[in-house]
XYZ file of N, CA, C and O in Angstrom:
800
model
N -1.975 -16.739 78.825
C -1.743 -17.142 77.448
C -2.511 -16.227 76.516
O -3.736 -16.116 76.474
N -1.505 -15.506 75.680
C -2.308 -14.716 74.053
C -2.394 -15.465 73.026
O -1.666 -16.447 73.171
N -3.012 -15.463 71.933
C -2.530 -15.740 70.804
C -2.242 -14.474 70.253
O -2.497 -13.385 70.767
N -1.815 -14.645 69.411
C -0.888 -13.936 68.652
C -0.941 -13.623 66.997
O -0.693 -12.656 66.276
N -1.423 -15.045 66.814
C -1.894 -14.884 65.076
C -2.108 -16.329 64.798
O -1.471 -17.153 65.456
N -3.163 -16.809 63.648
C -3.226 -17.637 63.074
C -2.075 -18.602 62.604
O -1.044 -17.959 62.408
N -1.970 -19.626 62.421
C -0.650 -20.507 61.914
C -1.486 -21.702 60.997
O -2.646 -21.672 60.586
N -0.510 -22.688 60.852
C -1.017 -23.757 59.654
C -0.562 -24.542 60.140
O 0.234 -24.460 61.075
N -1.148 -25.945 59.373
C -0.348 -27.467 59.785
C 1.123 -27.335 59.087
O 2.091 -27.756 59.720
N 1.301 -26.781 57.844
C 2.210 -26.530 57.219
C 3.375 -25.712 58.445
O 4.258 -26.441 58.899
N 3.352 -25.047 58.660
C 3.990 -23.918 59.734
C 4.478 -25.323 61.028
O 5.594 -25.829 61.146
N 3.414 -25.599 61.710
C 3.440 -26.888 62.705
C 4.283 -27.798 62.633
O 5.189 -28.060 63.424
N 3.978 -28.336 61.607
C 5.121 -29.594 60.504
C 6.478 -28.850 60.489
O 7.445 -29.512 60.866
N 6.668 -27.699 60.146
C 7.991 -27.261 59.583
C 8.515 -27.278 61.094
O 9.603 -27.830 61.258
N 7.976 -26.824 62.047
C 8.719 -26.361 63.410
C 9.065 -27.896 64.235
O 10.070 -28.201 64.878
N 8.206 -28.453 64.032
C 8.097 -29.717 64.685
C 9.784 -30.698 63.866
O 10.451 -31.485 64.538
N 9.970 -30.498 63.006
C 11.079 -30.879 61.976
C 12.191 -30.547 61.962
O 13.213 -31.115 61.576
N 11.902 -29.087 62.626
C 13.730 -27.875 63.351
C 13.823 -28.587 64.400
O 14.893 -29.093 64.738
N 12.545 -28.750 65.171
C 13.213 -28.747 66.930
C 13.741 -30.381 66.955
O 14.307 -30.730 67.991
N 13.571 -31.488 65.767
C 13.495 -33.039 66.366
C 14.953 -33.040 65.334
O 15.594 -34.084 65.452
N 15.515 -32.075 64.406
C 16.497 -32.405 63.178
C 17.616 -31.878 64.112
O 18.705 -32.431 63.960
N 17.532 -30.821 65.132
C 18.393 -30.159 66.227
C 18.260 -31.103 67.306
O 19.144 -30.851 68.124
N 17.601 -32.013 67.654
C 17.268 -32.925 69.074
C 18.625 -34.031 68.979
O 18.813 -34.762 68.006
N 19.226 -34.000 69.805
C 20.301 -34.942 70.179
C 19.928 -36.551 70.196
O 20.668 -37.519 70.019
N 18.549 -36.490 70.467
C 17.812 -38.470 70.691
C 17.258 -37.994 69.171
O 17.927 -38.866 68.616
N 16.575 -37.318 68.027
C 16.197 -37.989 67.046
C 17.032 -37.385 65.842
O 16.971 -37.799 64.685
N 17.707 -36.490 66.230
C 18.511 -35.907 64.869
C 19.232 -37.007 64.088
O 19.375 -36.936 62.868
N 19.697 -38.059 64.851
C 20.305 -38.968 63.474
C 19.445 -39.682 62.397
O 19.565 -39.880 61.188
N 18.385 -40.031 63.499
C 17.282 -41.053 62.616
C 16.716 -40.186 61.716
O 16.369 -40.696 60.651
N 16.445 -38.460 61.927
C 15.556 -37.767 60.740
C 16.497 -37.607 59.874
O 16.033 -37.422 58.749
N 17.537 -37.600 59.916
C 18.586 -37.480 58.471
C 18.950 -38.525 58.332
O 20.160 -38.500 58.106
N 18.393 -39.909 58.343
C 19.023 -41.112 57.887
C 17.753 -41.620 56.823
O 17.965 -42.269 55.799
N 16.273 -41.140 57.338
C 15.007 -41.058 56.467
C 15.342 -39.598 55.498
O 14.743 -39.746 54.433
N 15.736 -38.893 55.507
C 16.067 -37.434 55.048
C 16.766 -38.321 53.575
O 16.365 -38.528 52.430
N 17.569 -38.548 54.088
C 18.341 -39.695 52.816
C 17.989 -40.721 52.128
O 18.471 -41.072 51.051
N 16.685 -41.505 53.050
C 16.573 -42.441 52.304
C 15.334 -41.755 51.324
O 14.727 -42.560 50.619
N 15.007 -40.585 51.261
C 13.915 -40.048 50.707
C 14.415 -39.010 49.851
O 13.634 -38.205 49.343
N 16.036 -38.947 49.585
C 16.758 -38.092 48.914
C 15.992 -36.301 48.859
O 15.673 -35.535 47.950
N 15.961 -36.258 50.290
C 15.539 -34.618 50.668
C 16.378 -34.390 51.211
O 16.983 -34.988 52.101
N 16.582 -33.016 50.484
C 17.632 -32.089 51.100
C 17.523 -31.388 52.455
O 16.423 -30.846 52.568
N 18.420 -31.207 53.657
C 17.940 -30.563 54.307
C 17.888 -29.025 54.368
O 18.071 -28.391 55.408
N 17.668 -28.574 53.374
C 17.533 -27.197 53.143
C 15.674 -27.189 53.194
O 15.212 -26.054 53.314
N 14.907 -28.033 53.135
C 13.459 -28.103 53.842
C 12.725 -27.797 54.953
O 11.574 -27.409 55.154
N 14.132 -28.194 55.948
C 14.017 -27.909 57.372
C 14.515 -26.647 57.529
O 13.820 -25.761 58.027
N 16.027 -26.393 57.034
C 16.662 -25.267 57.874
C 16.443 -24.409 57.223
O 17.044 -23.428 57.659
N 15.429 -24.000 55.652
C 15.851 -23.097 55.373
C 14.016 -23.003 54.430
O 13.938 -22.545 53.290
N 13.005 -23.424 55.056
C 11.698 -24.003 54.714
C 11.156 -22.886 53.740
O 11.485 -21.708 53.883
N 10.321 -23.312 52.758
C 9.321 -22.068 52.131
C 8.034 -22.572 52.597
O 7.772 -23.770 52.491
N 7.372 -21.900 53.006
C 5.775 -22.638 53.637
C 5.228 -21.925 52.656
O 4.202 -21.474 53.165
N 5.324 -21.361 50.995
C 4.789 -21.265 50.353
C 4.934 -22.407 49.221
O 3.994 -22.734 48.497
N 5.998 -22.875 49.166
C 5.931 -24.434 48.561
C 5.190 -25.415 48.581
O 5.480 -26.384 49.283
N 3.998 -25.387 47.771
C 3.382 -26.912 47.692
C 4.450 -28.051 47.733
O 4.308 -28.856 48.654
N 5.499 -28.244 46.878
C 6.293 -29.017 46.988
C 7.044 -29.715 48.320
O 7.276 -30.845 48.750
N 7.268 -28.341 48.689
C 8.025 -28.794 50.093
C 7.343 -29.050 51.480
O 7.947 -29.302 52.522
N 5.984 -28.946 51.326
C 5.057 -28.664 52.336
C 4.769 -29.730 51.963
O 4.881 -30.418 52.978
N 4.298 -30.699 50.743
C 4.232 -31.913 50.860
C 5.313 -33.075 51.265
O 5.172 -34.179 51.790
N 6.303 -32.446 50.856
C 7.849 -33.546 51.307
C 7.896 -33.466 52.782
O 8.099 -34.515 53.393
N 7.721 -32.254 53.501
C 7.858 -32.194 55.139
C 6.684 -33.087 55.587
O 6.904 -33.789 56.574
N 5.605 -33.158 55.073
C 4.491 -34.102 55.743
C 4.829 -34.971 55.200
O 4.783 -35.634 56.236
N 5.186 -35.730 54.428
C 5.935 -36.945 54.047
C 6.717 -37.524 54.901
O 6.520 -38.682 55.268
N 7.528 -36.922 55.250
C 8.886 -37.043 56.203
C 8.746 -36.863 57.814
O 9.612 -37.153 58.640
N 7.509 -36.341 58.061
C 6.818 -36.328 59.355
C 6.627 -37.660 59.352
O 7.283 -38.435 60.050
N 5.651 -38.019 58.510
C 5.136 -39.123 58.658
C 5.990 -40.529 58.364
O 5.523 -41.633 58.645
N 7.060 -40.375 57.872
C 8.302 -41.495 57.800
C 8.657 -41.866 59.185
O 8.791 -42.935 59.781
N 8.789 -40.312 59.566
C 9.706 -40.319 60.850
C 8.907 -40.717 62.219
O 9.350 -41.504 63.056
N 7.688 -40.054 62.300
C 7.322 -40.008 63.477
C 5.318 -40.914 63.451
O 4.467 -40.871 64.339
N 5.257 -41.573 62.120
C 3.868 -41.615 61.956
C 2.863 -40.475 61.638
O 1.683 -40.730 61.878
N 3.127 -39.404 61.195
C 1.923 -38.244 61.060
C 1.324 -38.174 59.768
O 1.760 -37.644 58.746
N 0.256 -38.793 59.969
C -0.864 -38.741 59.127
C -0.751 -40.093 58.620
O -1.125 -40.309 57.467
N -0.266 -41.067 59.357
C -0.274 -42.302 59.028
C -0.942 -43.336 60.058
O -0.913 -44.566 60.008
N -1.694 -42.305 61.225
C -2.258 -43.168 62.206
C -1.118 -44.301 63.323
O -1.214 -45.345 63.969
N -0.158 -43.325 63.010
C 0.849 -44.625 63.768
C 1.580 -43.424 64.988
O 1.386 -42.261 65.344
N 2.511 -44.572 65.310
C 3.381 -44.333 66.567
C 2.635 -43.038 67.408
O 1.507 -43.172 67.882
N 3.601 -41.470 67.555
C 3.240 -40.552 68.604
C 1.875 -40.228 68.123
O 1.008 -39.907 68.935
N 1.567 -40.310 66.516
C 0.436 -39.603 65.947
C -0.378 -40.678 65.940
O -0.752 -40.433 64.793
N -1.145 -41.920 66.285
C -1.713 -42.707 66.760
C -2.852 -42.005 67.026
O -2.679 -40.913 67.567
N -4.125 -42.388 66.756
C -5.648 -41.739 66.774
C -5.445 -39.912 67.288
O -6.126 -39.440 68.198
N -4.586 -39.232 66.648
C -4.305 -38.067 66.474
C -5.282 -37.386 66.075
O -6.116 -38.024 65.433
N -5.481 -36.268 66.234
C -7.023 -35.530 65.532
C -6.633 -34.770 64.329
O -5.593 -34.164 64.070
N -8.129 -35.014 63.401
C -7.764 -34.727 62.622
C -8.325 -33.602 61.857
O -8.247 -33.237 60.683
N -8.955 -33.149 62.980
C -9.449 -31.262 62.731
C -9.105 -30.235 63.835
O -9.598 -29.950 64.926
N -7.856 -29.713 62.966
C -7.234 -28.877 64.340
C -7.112 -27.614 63.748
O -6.753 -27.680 62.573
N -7.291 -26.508 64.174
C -7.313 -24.814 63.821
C -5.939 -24.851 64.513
O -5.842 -25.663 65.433
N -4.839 -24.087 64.213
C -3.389 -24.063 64.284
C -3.211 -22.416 65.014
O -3.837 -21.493 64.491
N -2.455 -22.185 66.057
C -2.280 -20.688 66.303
C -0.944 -20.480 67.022
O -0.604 -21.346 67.828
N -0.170 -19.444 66.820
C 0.701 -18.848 67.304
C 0.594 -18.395 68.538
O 0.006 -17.313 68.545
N 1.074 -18.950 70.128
C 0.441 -18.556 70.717
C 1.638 -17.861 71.915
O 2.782 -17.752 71.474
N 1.456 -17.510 73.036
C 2.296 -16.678 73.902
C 2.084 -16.743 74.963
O 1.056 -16.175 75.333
N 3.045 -17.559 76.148
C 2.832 -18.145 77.210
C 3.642 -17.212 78.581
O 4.615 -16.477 78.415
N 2.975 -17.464 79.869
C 4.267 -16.772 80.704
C 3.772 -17.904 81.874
O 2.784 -18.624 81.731
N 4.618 -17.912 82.999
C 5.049 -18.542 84.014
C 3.802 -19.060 84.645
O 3.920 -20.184 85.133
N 2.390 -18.377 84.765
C 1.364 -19.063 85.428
C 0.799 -20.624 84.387
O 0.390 -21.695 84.835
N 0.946 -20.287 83.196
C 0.825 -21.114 82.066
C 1.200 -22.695 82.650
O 0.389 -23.611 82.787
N 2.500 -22.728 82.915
C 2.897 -23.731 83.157
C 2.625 -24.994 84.354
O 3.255 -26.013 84.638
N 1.391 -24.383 84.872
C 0.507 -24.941 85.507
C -0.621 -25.740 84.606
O -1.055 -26.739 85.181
N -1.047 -25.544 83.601
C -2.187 -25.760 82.878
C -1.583 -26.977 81.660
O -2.297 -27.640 80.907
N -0.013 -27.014 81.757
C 0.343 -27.924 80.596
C 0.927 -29.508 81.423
O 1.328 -29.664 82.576
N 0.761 -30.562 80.248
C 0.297 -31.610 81.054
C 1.445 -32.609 79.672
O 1.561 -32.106 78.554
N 2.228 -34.101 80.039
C 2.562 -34.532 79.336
C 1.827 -35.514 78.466
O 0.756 -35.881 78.949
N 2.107 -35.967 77.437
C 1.253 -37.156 76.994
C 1.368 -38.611 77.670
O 2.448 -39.058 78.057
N 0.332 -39.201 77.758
C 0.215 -40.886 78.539
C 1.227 -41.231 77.941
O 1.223 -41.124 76.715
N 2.283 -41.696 78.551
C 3.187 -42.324 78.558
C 3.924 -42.764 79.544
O 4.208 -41.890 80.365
N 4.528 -44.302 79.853
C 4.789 -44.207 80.917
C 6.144 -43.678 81.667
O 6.141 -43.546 82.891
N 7.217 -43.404 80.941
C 7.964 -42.480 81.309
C 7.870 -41.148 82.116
O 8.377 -40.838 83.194
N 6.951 -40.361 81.140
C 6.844 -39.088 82.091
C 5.547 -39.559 82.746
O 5.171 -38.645 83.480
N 4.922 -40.322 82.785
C 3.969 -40.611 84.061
C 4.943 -40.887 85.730
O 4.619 -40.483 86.847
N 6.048 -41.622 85.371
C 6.644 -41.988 86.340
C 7.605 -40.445 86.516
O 7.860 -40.199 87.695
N 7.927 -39.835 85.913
C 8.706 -38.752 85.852
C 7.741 -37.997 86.971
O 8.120 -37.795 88.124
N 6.296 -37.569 86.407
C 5.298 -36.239 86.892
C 4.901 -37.281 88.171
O 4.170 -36.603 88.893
N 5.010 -38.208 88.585
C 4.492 -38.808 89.776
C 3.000 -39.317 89.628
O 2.163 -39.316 90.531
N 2.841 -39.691 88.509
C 1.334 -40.170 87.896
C 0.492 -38.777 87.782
O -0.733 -38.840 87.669
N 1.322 -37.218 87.819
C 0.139 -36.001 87.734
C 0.553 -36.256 85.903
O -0.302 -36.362 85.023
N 1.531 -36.290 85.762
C 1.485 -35.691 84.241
C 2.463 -33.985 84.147
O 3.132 -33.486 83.242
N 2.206 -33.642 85.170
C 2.527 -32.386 85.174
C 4.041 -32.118 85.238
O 4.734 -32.590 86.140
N 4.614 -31.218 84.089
C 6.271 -30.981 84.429
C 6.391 -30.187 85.441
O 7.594 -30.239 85.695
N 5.809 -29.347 86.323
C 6.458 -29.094 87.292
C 6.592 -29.948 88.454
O 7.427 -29.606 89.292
N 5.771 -31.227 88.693
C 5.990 -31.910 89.388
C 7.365 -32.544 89.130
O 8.249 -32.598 89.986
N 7.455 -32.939 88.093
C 8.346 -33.968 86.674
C 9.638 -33.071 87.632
O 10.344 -33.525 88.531
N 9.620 -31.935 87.163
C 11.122 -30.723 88.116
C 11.386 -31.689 89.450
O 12.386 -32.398 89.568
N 10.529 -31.611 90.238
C 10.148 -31.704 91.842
C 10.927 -32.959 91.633
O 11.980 -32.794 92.249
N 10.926 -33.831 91.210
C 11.392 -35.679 91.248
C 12.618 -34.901 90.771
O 13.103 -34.281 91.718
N 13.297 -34.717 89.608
C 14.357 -34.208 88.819
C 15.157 -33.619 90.002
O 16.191 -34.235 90.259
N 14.919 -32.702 90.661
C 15.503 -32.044 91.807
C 16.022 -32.833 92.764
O 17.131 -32.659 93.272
N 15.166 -33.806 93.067
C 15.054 -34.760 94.104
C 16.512 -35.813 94.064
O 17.178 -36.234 95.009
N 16.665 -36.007 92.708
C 17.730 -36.972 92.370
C 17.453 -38.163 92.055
O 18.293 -39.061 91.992
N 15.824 -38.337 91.746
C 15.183 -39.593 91.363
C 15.525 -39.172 89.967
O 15.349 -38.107 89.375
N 16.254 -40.713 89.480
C 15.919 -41.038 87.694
C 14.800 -42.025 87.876
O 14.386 -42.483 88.941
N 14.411 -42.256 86.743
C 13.607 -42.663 86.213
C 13.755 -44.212 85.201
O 13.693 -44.033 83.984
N 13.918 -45.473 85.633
C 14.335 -46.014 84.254
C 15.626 -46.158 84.168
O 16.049 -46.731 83.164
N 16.587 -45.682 85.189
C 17.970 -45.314 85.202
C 18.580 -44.632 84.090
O 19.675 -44.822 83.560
N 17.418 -43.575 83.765
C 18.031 -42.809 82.687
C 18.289 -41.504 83.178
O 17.375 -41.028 83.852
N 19.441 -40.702 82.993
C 20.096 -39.624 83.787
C 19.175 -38.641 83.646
O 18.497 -38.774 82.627
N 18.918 -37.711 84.308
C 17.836 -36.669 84.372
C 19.219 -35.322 83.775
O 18.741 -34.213 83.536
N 20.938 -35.481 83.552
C 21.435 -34.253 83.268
C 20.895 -33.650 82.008
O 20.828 -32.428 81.870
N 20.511 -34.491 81.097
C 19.638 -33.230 79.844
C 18.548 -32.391 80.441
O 18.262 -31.367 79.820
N 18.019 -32.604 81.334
C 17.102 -31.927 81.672
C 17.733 -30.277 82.613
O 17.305 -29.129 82.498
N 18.784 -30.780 83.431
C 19.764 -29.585 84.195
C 20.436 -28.928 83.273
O 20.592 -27.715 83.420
N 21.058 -29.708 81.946
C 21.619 -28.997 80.976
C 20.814 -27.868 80.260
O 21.272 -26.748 80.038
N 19.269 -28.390 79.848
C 18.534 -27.892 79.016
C 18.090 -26.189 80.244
O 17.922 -25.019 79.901
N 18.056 -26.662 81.270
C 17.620 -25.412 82.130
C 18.661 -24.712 82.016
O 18.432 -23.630 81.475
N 19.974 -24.925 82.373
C 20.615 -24.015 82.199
C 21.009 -23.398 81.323
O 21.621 -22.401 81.704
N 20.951 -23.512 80.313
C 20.940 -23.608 78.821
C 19.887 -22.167 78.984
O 20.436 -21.069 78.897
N 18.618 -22.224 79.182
C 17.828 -21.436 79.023
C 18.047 -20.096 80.208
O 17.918 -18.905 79.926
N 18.390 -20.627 81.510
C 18.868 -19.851 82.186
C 19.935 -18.415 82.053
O 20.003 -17.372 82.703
N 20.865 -19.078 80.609
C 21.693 -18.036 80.457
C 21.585 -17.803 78.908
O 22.347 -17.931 77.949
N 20.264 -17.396 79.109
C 19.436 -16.586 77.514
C 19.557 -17.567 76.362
O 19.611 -17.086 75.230
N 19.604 -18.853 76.510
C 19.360 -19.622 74.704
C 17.867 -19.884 75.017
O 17.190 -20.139 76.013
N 17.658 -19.680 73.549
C 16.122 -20.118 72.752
C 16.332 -21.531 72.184
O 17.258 -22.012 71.530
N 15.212 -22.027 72.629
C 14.667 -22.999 72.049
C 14.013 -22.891 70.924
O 13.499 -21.807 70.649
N 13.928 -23.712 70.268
C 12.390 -23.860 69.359
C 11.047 -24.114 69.729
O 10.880 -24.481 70.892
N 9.993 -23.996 68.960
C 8.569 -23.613 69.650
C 8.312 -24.805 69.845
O 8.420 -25.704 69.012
N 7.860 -24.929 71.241
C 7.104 -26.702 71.732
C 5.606 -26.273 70.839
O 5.290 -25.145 70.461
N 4.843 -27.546 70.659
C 3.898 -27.445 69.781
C 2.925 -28.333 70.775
O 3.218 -29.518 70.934
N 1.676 -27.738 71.504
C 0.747 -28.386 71.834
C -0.451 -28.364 71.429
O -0.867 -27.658 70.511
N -1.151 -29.207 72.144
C -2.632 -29.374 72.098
C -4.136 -28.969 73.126
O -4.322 -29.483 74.229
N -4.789 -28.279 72.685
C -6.018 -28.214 73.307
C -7.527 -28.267 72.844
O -7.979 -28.612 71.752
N -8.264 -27.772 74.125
C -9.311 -28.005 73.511
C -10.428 -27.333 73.866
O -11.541 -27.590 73.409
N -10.084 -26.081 75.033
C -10.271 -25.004 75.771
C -9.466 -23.821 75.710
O -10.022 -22.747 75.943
N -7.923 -23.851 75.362
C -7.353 -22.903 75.721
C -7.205 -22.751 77.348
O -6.947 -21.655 77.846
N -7.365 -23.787 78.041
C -6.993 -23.893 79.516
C -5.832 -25.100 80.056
O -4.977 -25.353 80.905
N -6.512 -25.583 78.892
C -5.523 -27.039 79.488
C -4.916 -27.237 78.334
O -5.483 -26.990 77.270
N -3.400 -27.817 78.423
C -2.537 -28.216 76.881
C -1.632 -29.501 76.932
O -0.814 -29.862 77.778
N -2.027 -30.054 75.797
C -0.965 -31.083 76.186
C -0.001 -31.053 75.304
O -0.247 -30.684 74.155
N 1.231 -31.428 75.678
C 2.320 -31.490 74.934
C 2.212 -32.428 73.572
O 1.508 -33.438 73.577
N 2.950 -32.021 72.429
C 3.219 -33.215 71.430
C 4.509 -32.892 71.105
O 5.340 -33.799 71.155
N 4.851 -31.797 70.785
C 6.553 -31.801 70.558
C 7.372 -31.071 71.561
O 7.341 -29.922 71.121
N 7.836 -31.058 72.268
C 8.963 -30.572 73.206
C 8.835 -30.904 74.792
O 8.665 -30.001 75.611
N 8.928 -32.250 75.154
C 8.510 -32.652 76.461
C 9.698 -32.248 77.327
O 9.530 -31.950 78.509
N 11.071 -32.234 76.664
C 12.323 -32.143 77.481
C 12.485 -30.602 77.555
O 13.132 -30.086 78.466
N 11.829 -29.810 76.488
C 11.728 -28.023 76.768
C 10.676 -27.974 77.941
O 10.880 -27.348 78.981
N 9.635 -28.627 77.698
C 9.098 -27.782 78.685
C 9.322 -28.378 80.393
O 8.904 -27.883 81.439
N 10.010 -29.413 80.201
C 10.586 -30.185 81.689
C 11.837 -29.019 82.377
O 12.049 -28.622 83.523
N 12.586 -28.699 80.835
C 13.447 -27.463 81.295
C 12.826 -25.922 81.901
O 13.221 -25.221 82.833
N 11.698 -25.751 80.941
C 11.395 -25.084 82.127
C 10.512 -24.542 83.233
O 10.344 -23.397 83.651
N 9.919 -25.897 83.635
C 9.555 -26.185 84.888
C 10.626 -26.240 86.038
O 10.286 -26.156 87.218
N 11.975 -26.391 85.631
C 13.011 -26.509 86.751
C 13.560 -24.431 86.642
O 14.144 -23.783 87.510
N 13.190 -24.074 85.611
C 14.025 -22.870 85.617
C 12.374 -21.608 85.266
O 12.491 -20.702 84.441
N 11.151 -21.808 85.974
C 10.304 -21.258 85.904
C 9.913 -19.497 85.748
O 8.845 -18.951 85.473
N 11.302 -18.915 86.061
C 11.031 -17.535 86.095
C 11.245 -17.448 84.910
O 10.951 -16.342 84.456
N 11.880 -18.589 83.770
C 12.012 -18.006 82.503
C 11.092 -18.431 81.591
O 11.438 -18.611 80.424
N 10.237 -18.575 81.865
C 8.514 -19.495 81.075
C 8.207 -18.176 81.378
O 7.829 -18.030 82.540
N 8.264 -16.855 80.494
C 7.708 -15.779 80.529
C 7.747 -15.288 79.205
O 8.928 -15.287 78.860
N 6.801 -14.742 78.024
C 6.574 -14.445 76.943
C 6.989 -15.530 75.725
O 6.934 -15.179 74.546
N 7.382 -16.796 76.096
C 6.983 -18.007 75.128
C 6.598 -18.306 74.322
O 5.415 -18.608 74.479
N 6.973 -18.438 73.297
C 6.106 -18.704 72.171
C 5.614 -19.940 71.945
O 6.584 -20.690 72.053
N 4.659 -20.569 71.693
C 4.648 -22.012 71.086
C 3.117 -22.143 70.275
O 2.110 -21.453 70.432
N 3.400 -23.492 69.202
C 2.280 -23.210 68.430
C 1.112 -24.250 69.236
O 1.384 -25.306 69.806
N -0.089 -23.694 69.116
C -1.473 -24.752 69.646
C -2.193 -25.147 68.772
O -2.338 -24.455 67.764
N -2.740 -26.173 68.889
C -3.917 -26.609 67.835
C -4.934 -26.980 68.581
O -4.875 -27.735 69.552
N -6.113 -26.330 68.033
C -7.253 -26.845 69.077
C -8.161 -27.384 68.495
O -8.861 -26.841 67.641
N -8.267 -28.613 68.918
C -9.689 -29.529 68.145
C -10.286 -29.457 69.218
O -10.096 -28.779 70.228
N -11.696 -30.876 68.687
C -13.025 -31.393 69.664
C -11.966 -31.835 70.892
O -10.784 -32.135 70.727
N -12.773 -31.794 72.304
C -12.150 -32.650 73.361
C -12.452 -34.216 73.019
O -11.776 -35.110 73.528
N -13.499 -34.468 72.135
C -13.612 -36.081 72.006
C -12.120 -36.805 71.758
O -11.494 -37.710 72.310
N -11.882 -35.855 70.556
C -11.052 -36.104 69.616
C -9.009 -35.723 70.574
O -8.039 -36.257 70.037
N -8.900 -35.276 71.218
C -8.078 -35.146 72.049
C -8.014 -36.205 72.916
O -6.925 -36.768 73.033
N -9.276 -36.727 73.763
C -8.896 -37.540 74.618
C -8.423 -39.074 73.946
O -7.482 -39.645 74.496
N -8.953 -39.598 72.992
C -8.753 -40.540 72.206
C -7.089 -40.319 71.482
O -6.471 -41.203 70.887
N -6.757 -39.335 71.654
C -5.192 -39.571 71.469
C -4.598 -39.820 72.758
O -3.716 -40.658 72.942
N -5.083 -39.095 73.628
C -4.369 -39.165 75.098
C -4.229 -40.386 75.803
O -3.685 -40.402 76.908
């Protein structure tokens, strides 16, 4: 793992907002708050991260949607001093990244947490919950024959270990399709470990 360059919560927010407004499970609900907050989606698809304006409406709308900066739902005792970076991942990486407590992908990773285990069950033909594991074969192959994703956005607190907050089904994809977890981009934020584990 490199970094690459400095980033912002602003930057974070905006990416976190492409990849969930493009997501098949939350794209309806963020344009149904999108509306009830009469924002255009030209915020998302088409962002100025020099806009005070719009940099406040996207954290607005984070926080409608998903709890951020409201102490609720995924962002629940979330930290709240994080240095933001652009960072650049390849295939050994994907050893070191881990999902959030939850019990889904707990039962997914086999109580490791880990998506390449999460693959290993997926392969296997175990669902989970009786929920179909094909987004996950779709999403690999998908990547398999050259599509980009958007940047998963994690967390650390070393630069050794990361945990996921936005893209659990990217990076499940590619744990099943591993030769292509090579020059990656995704953004990190690294706070205190106090302050990490208390979200975890």
């Amino acid at each position: 793992m490199n970094i690459l360059r400095t980033s912002s919560e602003e930057e974070m927010i905006s990416e976190f907002l492409m990849a969930e407004y493009h997501s098949e499970r939350f794209s309806d609900r963020i344009k149904e708050i999108m509306n009830e907050l009469s924002f255009n989606e030209s915020i998302i698809l088409s962002a100025d991260l020099n806009s005070t304006n719009e940099n406040f409406a996207r954290k607005k709308l984070l926080g409608e949607f998903r709890g951020y900066g409201l102490d609720r739902e995924l962002f629940e005792r979330f930290p709240t001093e994080i240095s933001w970076s652009l960072c650049n991942f390849v295939n050994g990486d994907l050893n070191k990244i881990r999902y959030i407590d939850y019990s889904y992908w707990n039962e997914l990773s086999q109580g490791t947490k880990s998506p390449l285990k999460a693959a290993q069950t997926i392969l296997n033909g175990t669902e989970i919950y009786e929920q179909s594991n094909a987004g996950f074969v779709k999403a690999a192959e998908f990547i398999k024959s050259g599509g980009k994703f958007p940047r998963t956005i994690l967390l650390t607190s070393d630069f050794e270990h990361f945990v996921i907050v936005e893209g659990h089904l990217r990076i499940t994809a590619f744990a099943l399709a591993p030769e292509c977890f090579d020059n990656i981009e995704c953004f990190v934020g690294e706070c205190r470990g106090d302050e990490l584990k208390k979200w975890l």
